[in-house]
Amino acid sequence: MAGATAYLVIKRDDGFGDVFPLAPGQRYTIGRATTNNIVLKDDQCSREHAEVSAADGGAHWRVRDLGSLNGTRVNGHRVEAEWELAPGDEVNLGRTHLLFVEDMNQLPDVPLDPTDQDVSIKKRLGQTRFLTPLPEGSSDTGETPPPTQRHALSRDLALLYRLALDMGSASTYDELVRIVLDALLEAIPAEVGAILMVPRGEGAAPAPGAGGTVQSRQADRDRVGRGQELVVAAHRHRDPSRTGYVRVSEYVSNEVLASREAILAENVARDRYLRNRESLTDLGATSLICAPIVFAERVLGLIHLYCTDPHKALNAEDLEFAVAVAKQLGTVIHQLQKQVSLTNQNRTLRDQLKVESELVGTSQTIKLIEQQVGLVAATNATVLIRGESGVGKELVARAIHYSSPRKDGPFVCLNCAALTETLLESELFGHEKGSFTGATEKKIGKFEAADHGTIFLDEIGEMSVGTQAKLLRILEGHPFERVGGSVPIRVDVRVVAATNQPLEDNVRAGTFRRDLFFRLQVVEVQVPPLRDRRGDIPLLAEHFLRRFVRETGRKIKGFTPAAMRKMEEYHWPGNVREIRNVVERAVALGTGPMIDAPDIWLSSLEASRPPMPALADAYEALSLDEVEKRHIERTLAHTDWNKSQAAAILHIERSTLDRKIKAYNLTR
């Protein structure tokens, strides 16, 4: 395979099986699930069993177990961390044996059955011809084939095999069609080759079993005839100085689209029926091939090949080869389309879930944070996010991860304040079976789980000094060991930490390491409290309303002006987390088409807000009853006569408040 620097080859008792090329810059997951790069039909393998990746630009390859049930072994030794592979190493996964080589010549000879003592080796083959193209004009016997026979079976099979490997490695349509055209012009003496695709969405794929009906074939014929031209995906002329391409006529394309059968037309200029067809005269072709690219009875496109040299002509063997390539191409295009579709679905789902990973707001402070995220995301710098509880520090961490080159890797979160020192160390670094009471099995830590991704350490100020020392070593590039283990483990993880504490005070108090503080504070992002960006309150409220309406199916259109005004005047001690909860409660308990002020239940923590300054110093002679009456009346007005909330602010029972309302003859 082009670009491959190593191979994994399935080893069997009677020889070798499938060959899996390994190209630098890619990670290959191995397992039973069909989503893996290398799929093994082995019931002893886990769904995602192991991973092979390149290091040093492909100069070295490493294997890593992905927490499989039965483990991964190299030359009989269990893989606990990354294992650097050497040519000839045997990798065992379940019942499957994979041999690692950097060149196919390194494959050993197939061992003979010890009972066959009379067998002698007549020839040794170090390189299979299916990976090495044979010289032009040679055959499997080494003899030059007759002029009329340019397609030796072994040569064609070798070309098709290499083409299948190269097509399987293609990640884009452009790369795929280029690979196919190169192979076609290598095997067929055409001067010009092209691949034309039927526009996506033109005509639905026929139902199974209906592909050959007159109606479906006529639909394929009509695709070109109704003004929807075939799209030239790629074309190539054997002479590099010639870049133009003349299309084959609609007549030929329509015939192939309708019949789903390839056409070989020879001596076009002398053919009475073809020579008058629009573009065939412009082509100046002496012979041409047009083959359909089909998958599941649906025509995806066409392969066009033609000769303009009167001394050359395409023949039936060329047609056979073109049809074989077209069949392979149809399957690979379908898989690429499926992959693109899944990628688009994944992107759509992520857009729907942006509430979990997107900063909401248009204030200047939010724009500044987004600008900082955009700058720091492309680097591997450690980030310290600071702000009050509930301001959305985790959302900032997610935004950094999903804007970085690590976005396809894992994003792992851990709250350092939620665990004791022993459990926190186990969660971070993992533990071996029996390392402490309750450790009944080996556990992978968060750092291992976040390899090639990002780990978010919330409430970093709560981490014990002993655990801080281990974290510092990892940040400095040192390996770590699981609790109770002795095998060093290296990971490639970006650390994003967050705290609502003044870490400088913790450093002075000796509860936080000074060196770790400076190692974490490579880049610092300050997230302001919600009360300092009140302009974002309506946006956040509408944002959470849309989310909870979608989740619950409630028919709520929005907020009344009174409800929005009440939220804008509140000081939000719980920040974004509190407004999210308030809106969720209002959606759950609201009964009308709009959320009104009484539906907005605000916390009694509002009473801890600094008192408003007095409007005047003038003394007013009032009785205690009158003062109480006025204060109750103002509190009820503030809560929009929400008696439960007013009673909580006044620190009295709801029944007591009802009696006082009646006694003072208060009305709304």
XYZ file of C-alpha atoms in Angstrom:
668
model
C 0.000 0.000 0.000
C 1.283 3.468 -0.852
C 2.584 5.201 2.273
C 2.675 2.087 4.451
C 5.745 1.700 6.678
C 4.709 -1.528 8.395
C 2.226 -4.390 8.207
C 0.229 -6.615 10.528
C -0.266 -10.066 9.006
C -2.627 -12.701 10.394
C -0.656 -15.831 11.204
C -2.380 -19.194 10.743
C -1.277 -22.763 11.307
C -0.977 -23.321 7.561
C 0.551 -19.969 6.632
C -0.587 -16.365 6.595
C -3.933 -14.640 6.099
C -5.064 -11.032 5.727
C -2.485 -8.243 5.481
C -3.196 -4.915 7.213
C -0.915 -2.052 6.009
C -0.017 0.595 8.609
C 0.458 4.192 7.412
C 2.124 6.932 9.525
C -0.116 9.566 11.056
C -2.979 7.135 11.719
C -4.107 5.186 14.768
C -5.531 1.733 14.143
C -8.016 0.252 16.595
C -8.315 -3.523 16.587
C -11.286 -5.506 17.846
C -14.503 -7.371 17.173
C -16.706 -4.336 16.466
C -17.138 -3.288 12.849
C -16.237 0.308 13.767
C -12.577 -0.660 14.229
C -9.923 -0.024 11.579
C -8.908 -3.692 11.828
C -11.895 -5.989 12.441
C -11.194 -9.468 13.847
C -13.864 -12.173 13.696
C -12.786 -13.632 17.021
C -15.227 -14.181 19.891
C -12.319 -14.035 22.357
C -11.563 -10.440 21.322
C -13.209 -7.455 22.972
C -15.254 -5.067 20.868
C -12.374 -2.572 21.093
C -9.403 -4.676 22.094
C -6.150 -2.853 21.292
C -4.671 0.083 19.411
C -1.599 0.408 17.190
C -0.116 3.855 16.554
C 3.014 5.362 14.998
C 5.737 7.266 16.798
C 8.579 9.402 15.429
C 6.803 9.915 12.099
C 6.275 6.199 11.504
C 9.804 5.065 12.364
C 8.439 3.116 15.318
C 5.077 1.470 15.993
C 3.526 0.840 19.402
C 0.661 -1.348 20.593
C -1.567 -0.526 23.560
C -4.317 -2.566 25.209
C -7.697 -0.796 25.475
C -8.808 -2.472 28.691
C -9.784 -5.713 26.959
C -11.225 -8.637 28.875
C -8.587 -11.179 27.857
C -5.655 -8.806 27.471
C -3.068 -8.259 24.731
C 0.244 -10.132 24.558
C 3.420 -9.579 22.550
C 5.655 -12.634 22.229
C 3.795 -14.156 25.173
C 4.249 -11.131 27.482
C 1.121 -9.286 28.630
C 0.991 -5.638 27.500
C 0.420 -3.398 30.533
C 1.463 -0.095 28.930
C 2.539 0.890 25.430
C 4.821 -1.726 23.835
C 7.180 -0.747 21.038
C 7.004 -3.336 18.274
C 9.982 -4.808 16.435
C 9.907 -6.755 13.143
C 8.922 -10.340 13.794
C 6.986 -9.600 17.000
C 3.851 -11.706 17.400
C 0.818 -9.877 18.824
C -1.850 -12.119 20.375
C -5.443 -10.904 20.778
C -7.889 -13.609 21.831
C -7.365 -16.513 19.420
C -5.852 -14.246 16.759
C -2.105 -14.072 16.097
C -0.788 -11.025 14.230
C 2.798 -10.842 12.956
C 4.378 -7.361 12.828
C 6.791 -6.685 9.935
C 8.174 -3.538 8.338
C 8.613 -5.245 4.971
C 6.835 -8.240 3.498
C 10.254 -9.860 2.915
C 10.493 -10.233 6.690
C 7.713 -12.830 6.755
C 9.179 -16.191 7.796
C 8.807 -19.340 5.715
C 5.649 -21.343 6.304
C 6.606 -24.206 8.672
C 6.212 -27.702 7.268
C 4.132 -30.384 8.910
C 6.687 -32.431 10.924
C 5.060 -35.637 9.617
C 5.991 -34.709 6.021
C 9.658 -35.632 6.278
C 9.921 -36.389 2.539
C 8.991 -32.817 1.461
C 11.892 -30.672 0.232
C 11.820 -26.921 -0.392
C 12.194 -26.169 -4.133
C 11.668 -22.391 -4.061
C 11.514 -19.621 -1.469
C 9.333 -16.559 -2.004
C 10.214 -13.503 0.028
C 7.889 -10.985 -1.631
C 4.404 -11.677 -2.863
C 3.653 -10.453 -6.382
C 0.270 -9.180 -5.143
C 2.084 -6.356 -3.381
C 4.720 -5.775 -6.082
C 3.605 -4.983 -9.651
C 5.140 -7.218 -12.284
C 7.187 -5.605 -15.056
C 5.212 -4.451 -18.058
C 4.621 -7.290 -20.516
C 5.653 -10.101 -18.146
C 3.432 -13.041 -17.201
C 3.278 -15.412 -14.281
C 5.672 -17.776 -16.075
C 8.193 -15.089 -16.921
C 7.424 -15.368 -20.647
C 6.259 -12.455 -22.774
C 2.595 -12.924 -23.666
C 1.463 -12.747 -27.275
C 0.611 -9.267 -28.623
C -3.106 -10.016 -28.384
C -2.822 -11.111 -24.731
C -1.666 -8.223 -22.544
C -3.704 -9.276 -19.499
C -1.936 -12.131 -17.723
C -4.157 -13.373 -14.886
C -1.475 -13.034 -12.220
C -0.720 -9.449 -13.267
C -4.382 -8.434 -13.216
C -4.925 -10.046 -9.822
C -1.856 -8.274 -8.460
C -3.153 -4.918 -9.758
C -6.637 -5.525 -8.362
C -5.252 -6.594 -4.989
C -3.033 -3.523 -4.683
C -5.897 -1.352 -5.863
C -8.201 -2.788 -3.188
C -5.643 -1.940 -0.478
C -5.096 1.584 -1.811
C -8.837 2.228 -2.205
C -9.443 1.072 1.348
C -6.935 3.630 2.635
C -8.505 6.553 0.746
C -10.235 9.026 3.047
C -11.695 11.429 0.443
C -13.435 11.160 -2.934
C -10.613 13.063 -4.639
C -7.992 10.660 -3.343
C -10.141 7.642 -4.243
C -10.795 8.582 -7.882
C -7.141 9.523 -8.403
C -6.055 6.074 -7.169
C -8.572 4.348 -9.441
C -7.598 6.300 -12.559
C -3.906 5.578 -11.966
C -4.636 1.844 -11.748
C -6.877 1.852 -14.841
C -4.297 3.564 -17.028
C -1.611 1.245 -15.655
C -3.570 -1.824 -16.806
C -5.401 -0.540 -19.909
C -3.732 1.209 -22.898
C -6.271 4.030 -23.044
C -5.045 7.583 -23.663
C -7.798 9.191 -21.594
C -9.678 8.086 -18.505
C -12.424 9.769 -16.489
C -14.810 9.053 -13.618
C -18.207 10.732 -13.753
C -20.593 10.714 -10.810
C -24.399 10.856 -10.740
C -25.339 13.948 -8.659
C -26.213 13.016 -5.061
C -29.933 13.007 -4.389
C -30.832 12.504 -8.054
C -33.332 9.665 -7.942
C -33.918 7.418 -4.974
C -32.163 4.115 -4.669
C -34.523 1.370 -5.833
C -35.907 -1.065 -3.331
C -34.218 -4.454 -3.055
C -35.264 -6.635 -5.940
C -36.577 -3.710 -7.975
C -33.295 -2.631 -9.493
C -33.911 -4.287 -12.825
C -37.411 -3.000 -13.508
C -38.154 -0.971 -16.611
C -39.267 1.971 -14.436
C -36.058 2.142 -12.386
C -33.858 1.799 -15.469
C -35.811 4.540 -17.203
C -35.293 6.715 -14.115
C -31.538 6.187 -14.428
C -31.736 7.060 -18.130
C -33.717 10.220 -17.361
C -31.134 11.536 -14.883
C -28.906 12.745 -17.702
C -31.731 13.629 -20.066
C -33.541 16.010 -17.729
C -30.674 18.494 -17.482
C -28.871 16.977 -14.483
C -25.469 16.384 -16.053
C -23.046 13.804 -14.768
C -20.331 15.446 -12.668
C -16.725 14.856 -13.751
C -15.075 13.738 -10.519
C -11.640 13.312 -12.124
C -10.008 12.833 -15.496
C -6.510 12.050 -16.657
C -4.668 12.023 -19.982
C -1.704 9.734 -20.443
C 0.174 12.716 -21.903
C 0.685 15.116 -18.935
C 0.825 18.108 -21.286
C -2.797 17.563 -22.293
C -5.271 18.636 -19.610
C -8.555 18.926 -21.499
C -11.332 16.350 -21.425
C -14.135 15.821 -23.954
C -17.185 14.060 -22.569
C -18.555 10.852 -24.031
C -21.946 11.511 -25.614
C -25.240 11.341 -23.764
C -26.185 8.435 -26.001
C -23.429 6.196 -24.624
C -24.022 7.324 -21.019
C -27.762 6.750 -21.328
C -27.259 3.266 -22.716
C -25.018 2.275 -19.800
C -27.247 3.954 -17.196
C -30.321 2.165 -18.535
C -28.830 -1.299 -19.008
C -26.321 -1.230 -16.094
C -24.009 -3.068 -18.471
C -20.580 -1.884 -19.616
C -20.069 -1.008 -23.278
C -17.004 -1.607 -25.455
C -17.170 0.293 -28.743
C -14.403 -0.436 -31.252
C -13.530 1.448 -34.423
C -15.886 4.252 -33.502
C -15.023 6.332 -36.534
C -16.174 3.536 -38.874
C -19.275 2.526 -36.910
C -22.306 3.750 -38.868
C -24.479 4.007 -35.751
C -21.960 5.672 -33.444
C -20.020 8.016 -35.681
C -22.868 10.515 -35.934
C -23.424 10.742 -32.151
C -22.684 14.239 -30.845
C -19.342 14.103 -29.049
C -17.891 10.896 -30.477
C -16.590 12.761 -33.506
C -15.065 15.394 -31.203
C -13.370 12.669 -29.219
C -11.508 11.327 -32.229
C -11.752 7.949 -30.478
C -10.919 4.673 -32.169
C -12.372 2.648 -29.285
C -13.963 3.369 -25.945
C -15.160 1.694 -22.740
C -17.977 2.956 -20.559
C -18.611 0.936 -17.362
C -21.257 1.611 -14.681
C -20.275 2.092 -11.039
C -23.068 0.257 -9.247
C -23.917 -0.549 -5.640
C -27.103 -2.400 -4.629
C -28.632 -1.888 -8.098
C -28.091 1.862 -7.904
C -25.842 3.509 -10.481
C -23.473 5.865 -8.672
C -21.423 6.913 -11.693
C -19.545 5.858 -14.829
C -15.987 5.003 -15.821
C -14.986 6.321 -19.269
C -11.868 5.158 -21.107
C -10.999 5.786 -24.753
C -8.182 5.485 -27.271
C -7.375 8.063 -29.910
C -4.336 6.298 -31.392
C -5.433 4.416 -34.581
C -2.723 1.828 -33.900
C -4.246 0.944 -30.494
C -7.601 -0.482 -29.605
C -9.307 -1.501 -26.386
C -10.423 -5.116 -26.299
C -12.673 -7.458 -24.349
C -9.977 -8.147 -21.744
C -9.718 -4.408 -21.059
C -13.488 -4.348 -20.609
C -13.308 -7.232 -18.114
C -10.700 -5.380 -16.053
C -12.669 -2.111 -16.151
C -15.830 -3.890 -14.940
C -13.904 -5.486 -12.043
C -12.565 -2.075 -10.989
C -16.022 -0.497 -11.308
C -17.526 -3.109 -8.995
C -14.847 -2.463 -6.365
C -15.267 1.287 -6.740
C -19.031 1.109 -6.205
C -18.586 -0.612 -2.836
C -15.905 1.823 -1.648
C -17.925 4.888 -2.723
C -20.923 3.542 -0.797
C -18.782 3.128 2.316
C -17.397 6.653 1.949
C -20.911 8.050 1.533
C -21.995 6.143 4.620
C -19.035 7.507 6.551
C -19.805 11.070 5.461
C -23.452 10.572 6.429
C -22.482 9.326 9.887
C -20.083 12.244 10.300
C -22.851 14.690 9.401
C -25.244 12.988 11.825
C -22.616 13.214 14.534
C -22.133 16.904 13.799
C -25.898 17.463 13.928
C -26.179 15.697 17.276
C -23.320 17.766 18.645
C -25.084 20.919 17.459
C -28.235 19.797 19.299
C -26.220 19.199 22.455
C -24.278 22.437 22.319
C -25.985 23.474 25.544
C -23.483 21.160 27.235
C -20.412 22.554 25.524
C -21.131 26.077 24.281
C -20.703 29.435 25.954
C -23.829 31.576 25.683
C -23.707 35.350 25.718
C -22.812 38.448 23.743
C -21.210 40.534 26.503
C -17.694 41.853 26.074
C -16.349 39.474 28.734
C -17.767 36.405 26.952
C -16.286 37.602 23.648
C -12.928 37.987 25.376
C -13.148 34.424 26.741
C -14.028 33.082 23.278
C -11.036 34.937 21.856
C -8.764 33.426 24.529
C -10.164 29.951 23.832
C -9.480 30.355 20.115
C -5.870 31.329 20.771
C -5.013 28.698 23.380
C -6.938 25.751 21.865
C -4.421 25.174 19.079
C -1.577 24.767 21.610
C -0.849 22.118 24.251
C -0.487 24.700 27.022
C -1.935 23.891 30.444
C -4.920 26.131 31.254
C -6.181 27.304 34.652
C -9.808 28.490 34.649
C -10.867 30.654 37.593
C -14.250 31.890 38.674
C -17.067 31.505 41.184
C -19.017 28.277 41.490
C -21.588 27.869 38.735
C -20.152 30.385 36.239
C -19.482 27.699 33.604
C -15.813 26.788 34.021
C -16.450 23.305 32.621
C -18.072 24.842 29.528
C -14.894 26.828 28.922
C -12.837 23.630 29.293
C -15.083 21.816 26.794
C -14.802 24.723 24.360
C -10.987 24.510 24.574
C -11.069 20.746 23.936
C -13.527 20.796 21.026
C -11.678 23.688 19.356
C -8.318 21.907 19.607
C -6.618 19.249 17.441
C -7.554 16.793 20.223
C -11.298 17.179 19.585
C -11.606 13.599 18.295
C -9.965 12.289 21.478
C -11.647 11.789 24.876
C -12.678 14.616 27.208
C -12.505 13.316 30.792
C -13.778 15.267 33.834
C -12.924 14.738 37.514
C -14.069 16.752 40.527
C -11.125 16.734 42.940
C -13.331 17.855 45.868
C -15.694 14.874 45.599
C -13.187 12.181 46.651
C -10.883 11.392 49.548
C -7.120 11.483 48.986
C -6.828 7.693 48.484
C -9.789 7.487 46.119
C -8.668 10.583 44.214
C -5.258 9.047 43.533
C -6.914 5.839 42.360
C -9.298 7.776 40.097
C -6.461 9.788 38.572
C -3.821 7.113 38.097
C -5.736 3.814 38.372
C -4.892 0.865 40.623
C -3.865 -2.758 40.436
C -5.933 -5.622 41.753
C -5.405 -6.083 45.496
C -3.548 -2.789 45.939
C -5.919 -1.796 48.761
C -9.081 -2.989 50.449
C -11.865 -3.055 47.881
C -9.538 -3.171 44.864
C -11.037 -6.371 43.482
C -9.820 -5.779 39.919
C -7.436 -3.632 37.925
C -8.751 -0.157 37.104
C -7.661 2.283 34.397
C -7.223 5.818 35.761
C -8.573 9.035 34.302
C -5.187 9.975 32.862
C -4.978 6.721 30.894
C -8.593 7.097 29.766
C -7.821 10.636 28.518
C -4.803 9.585 26.419
C -4.606 11.707 23.223
C -7.359 13.900 24.678
C -8.022 16.376 27.498
C -8.524 15.878 31.234
C -10.467 18.523 33.183
C -9.621 18.724 36.899
C -12.311 20.738 38.663
C -11.785 22.156 42.156
C -8.023 21.644 41.830
C -7.507 23.598 45.072
C -9.024 20.693 47.017
C -6.326 18.235 45.896
C -4.048 16.914 48.664
C -0.371 17.895 48.682
C 0.744 14.284 48.078
C -1.424 13.938 44.980
C -0.254 17.374 43.811
C 3.331 16.050 43.703
C 2.333 13.176 41.384
C 0.331 15.533 39.164
C 3.339 17.855 38.893
C 5.539 14.987 37.651
C 3.029 14.122 34.924
C 2.825 17.759 33.833
C 6.621 17.758 33.552
C 6.489 14.753 31.198
C 7.375 11.942 33.622
C 5.562 8.568 33.551
C 3.364 7.466 36.433
C 2.403 4.158 37.995
C -0.967 2.832 39.042
C -1.613 2.530 42.783
C 0.028 -0.752 43.797
C 1.735 -1.093 40.396
C 5.328 -0.909 39.215
C 4.957 -0.494 35.432
C 5.643 3.077 34.232
C 2.832 4.499 32.080
C 3.219 7.404 29.678
C 0.256 9.320 28.318
C -0.315 12.221 25.955
C -2.881 14.309 27.825
C -3.643 18.007 27.981
C -4.542 19.255 31.469
C -7.176 21.940 32.044
C -7.778 22.792 35.707
C -10.389 24.966 37.420
C -10.874 26.480 40.854
C -13.080 28.938 42.696
C -10.468 29.422 45.434
C -7.703 32.044 45.691
C -4.819 29.632 45.069
C -2.303 32.335 46.016
C -3.679 32.256 49.580
C -3.471 28.446 49.564
C 0.173 28.653 48.486
C 0.945 31.051 51.324
C -0.901 28.760 53.760
C 1.128 25.755 52.559
C -1.888 23.762 51.311
C -1.011 24.139 47.634
C 2.405 23.594 46.046
C 4.034 26.723 44.678
C 5.696 24.863 41.778
C 2.387 23.235 40.772
C 0.644 26.616 40.891
C 3.069 28.106 38.377
C 2.950 24.933 36.230
C -0.853 25.135 36.042
C -0.973 28.876 35.431
C 0.601 28.772 31.984
C -2.590 30.292 30.586
C -5.240 31.700 32.921
C -8.859 32.313 31.901
C -11.078 34.357 34.236
C -14.826 33.650 33.993
C -16.849 36.550 35.479
C -19.946 36.034 37.666
C -23.335 36.445 36.041
C -24.095 39.637 38.007
C -21.199 41.311 36.162
C -22.692 40.520 32.743
C -26.394 41.130 33.223
C -26.889 41.653 29.506
C -26.462 37.901 29.036
C -29.306 37.002 31.437
C -32.108 37.164 28.775
C -29.986 35.111 26.339
C -29.270 32.449 28.953
C -32.901 32.320 30.051
C -34.134 31.854 26.463
C -31.363 29.333 25.809
C -32.329 27.104 28.730
C -36.042 27.571 28.013
C -35.619 26.163 24.483
C -33.685 23.221 25.856
C -36.179 22.233 28.556
C -39.186 22.817 26.307
C -37.599 20.455 23.779
C -36.883 17.856 26.470
C -40.287 17.983 28.176
C -42.530 18.680 25.180
C -44.261 21.537 27.046
C -46.014 24.196 24.925
C -44.337 27.260 26.454
C -43.658 30.171 24.118
C -41.473 32.402 26.284
C -41.270 34.769 29.263
C -43.593 37.617 30.135
C -41.957 41.058 30.533
C -42.545 40.840 34.303
C -40.780 37.485 34.518
C -37.807 38.697 32.496
C -37.589 41.914 34.521
C -37.596 39.872 37.742
C -34.671 37.762 36.512
C -32.712 40.771 35.289
C -33.011 42.501 38.690
C -31.885 39.414 40.641
C -28.204 39.171 41.650
C -27.782 35.380 40.901
C -25.439 34.169 43.653
C -25.463 30.703 41.999
C -24.530 32.183 38.595
C -25.350 30.253 35.382
C -26.103 27.035 37.274
C -28.780 28.841 39.282
C -30.525 30.424 36.272
C -30.536 27.002 34.601
C -32.279 25.481 37.636
C -34.747 28.359 37.924
C -35.802 27.994 34.269
C -36.028 24.197 34.567
C -38.295 24.537 37.625
C -40.475 27.122 35.853
C -40.907 24.832 32.816
C -41.709 21.831 35.013
C -44.295 23.625 37.174
C -45.638 26.259 34.793
C -49.227 25.870 33.580
C -49.686 28.698 31.085
C -48.383 29.361 27.579
C -45.925 31.921 28.996
C -43.689 31.846 32.061
C -44.849 34.660 34.358
C -43.177 36.315 37.323
C -44.848 34.006 39.927
C -43.305 31.023 38.096
C -39.808 32.419 38.705
C -38.855 31.120 42.123
C -35.673 32.803 43.381
C -33.494 31.607 46.225
C -33.807 32.975 49.749
C -30.066 33.675 49.509
C -31.259 36.973 48.090
C -31.646 38.113 51.714
C -27.846 37.987 52.053
C -27.476 40.676 49.420
C -25.919 43.882 50.789
C -28.695 46.210 52.032
C -29.815 49.046 49.819
C -28.731 52.510 51.067
C -31.394 54.583 52.763
C -33.110 57.079 50.527
C -33.345 59.755 53.244
C -32.096 60.391 56.765
C -35.297 62.130 57.888
C -36.985 60.589 60.891
C -40.541 59.373 60.461
C -42.651 58.669 63.526
C -44.038 55.154 62.944
C -45.269 52.458 65.240
C -43.725 48.989 65.101
C -46.927 47.642 63.621
C -46.799 50.215 60.825
C -43.125 49.420 60.113
C -43.946 45.701 59.976
C -46.947 46.316 57.750
C -44.915 48.366 55.260
C -42.050 45.868 55.228
C -44.405 42.916 54.604
C -46.171 44.878 51.891
C -42.866 45.682 50.108
C -41.642 42.087 50.417
C -44.863 40.776 48.869
C -44.549 43.296 46.059
C -40.932 42.244 45.474
C -41.884 38.545 45.197
C -44.922 39.368 43.105
C -47.064 38.056 45.984
C -45.317 34.691 46.062
C -46.169 34.043 49.720
C -43.834 31.079 50.167
C -40.864 33.086 48.939
C -41.890 36.143 50.975
C -42.193 34.028 54.134
C -38.706 32.617 53.503
C -37.272 36.147 53.178
C -39.077 37.301 56.349
C -38.009 34.139 58.219
C -41.573 33.379 59.330
C -43.975 30.525 58.666
C -46.357 30.745 55.737
C -49.334 30.514 58.120
C -47.948 33.437 60.175
C -47.645 35.510 57.020
C -51.264 34.734 56.097
C -52.432 35.946 59.528
C -50.476 39.186 59.254
C -51.802 39.843 55.732
C -55.321 39.441 57.072
C -54.620 41.523 60.183
C -53.094 44.414 58.222
C -55.805 44.118 55.518
C -53.171 43.851 52.780
C -54.386 43.264 49.229
C -52.622 42.718 45.935
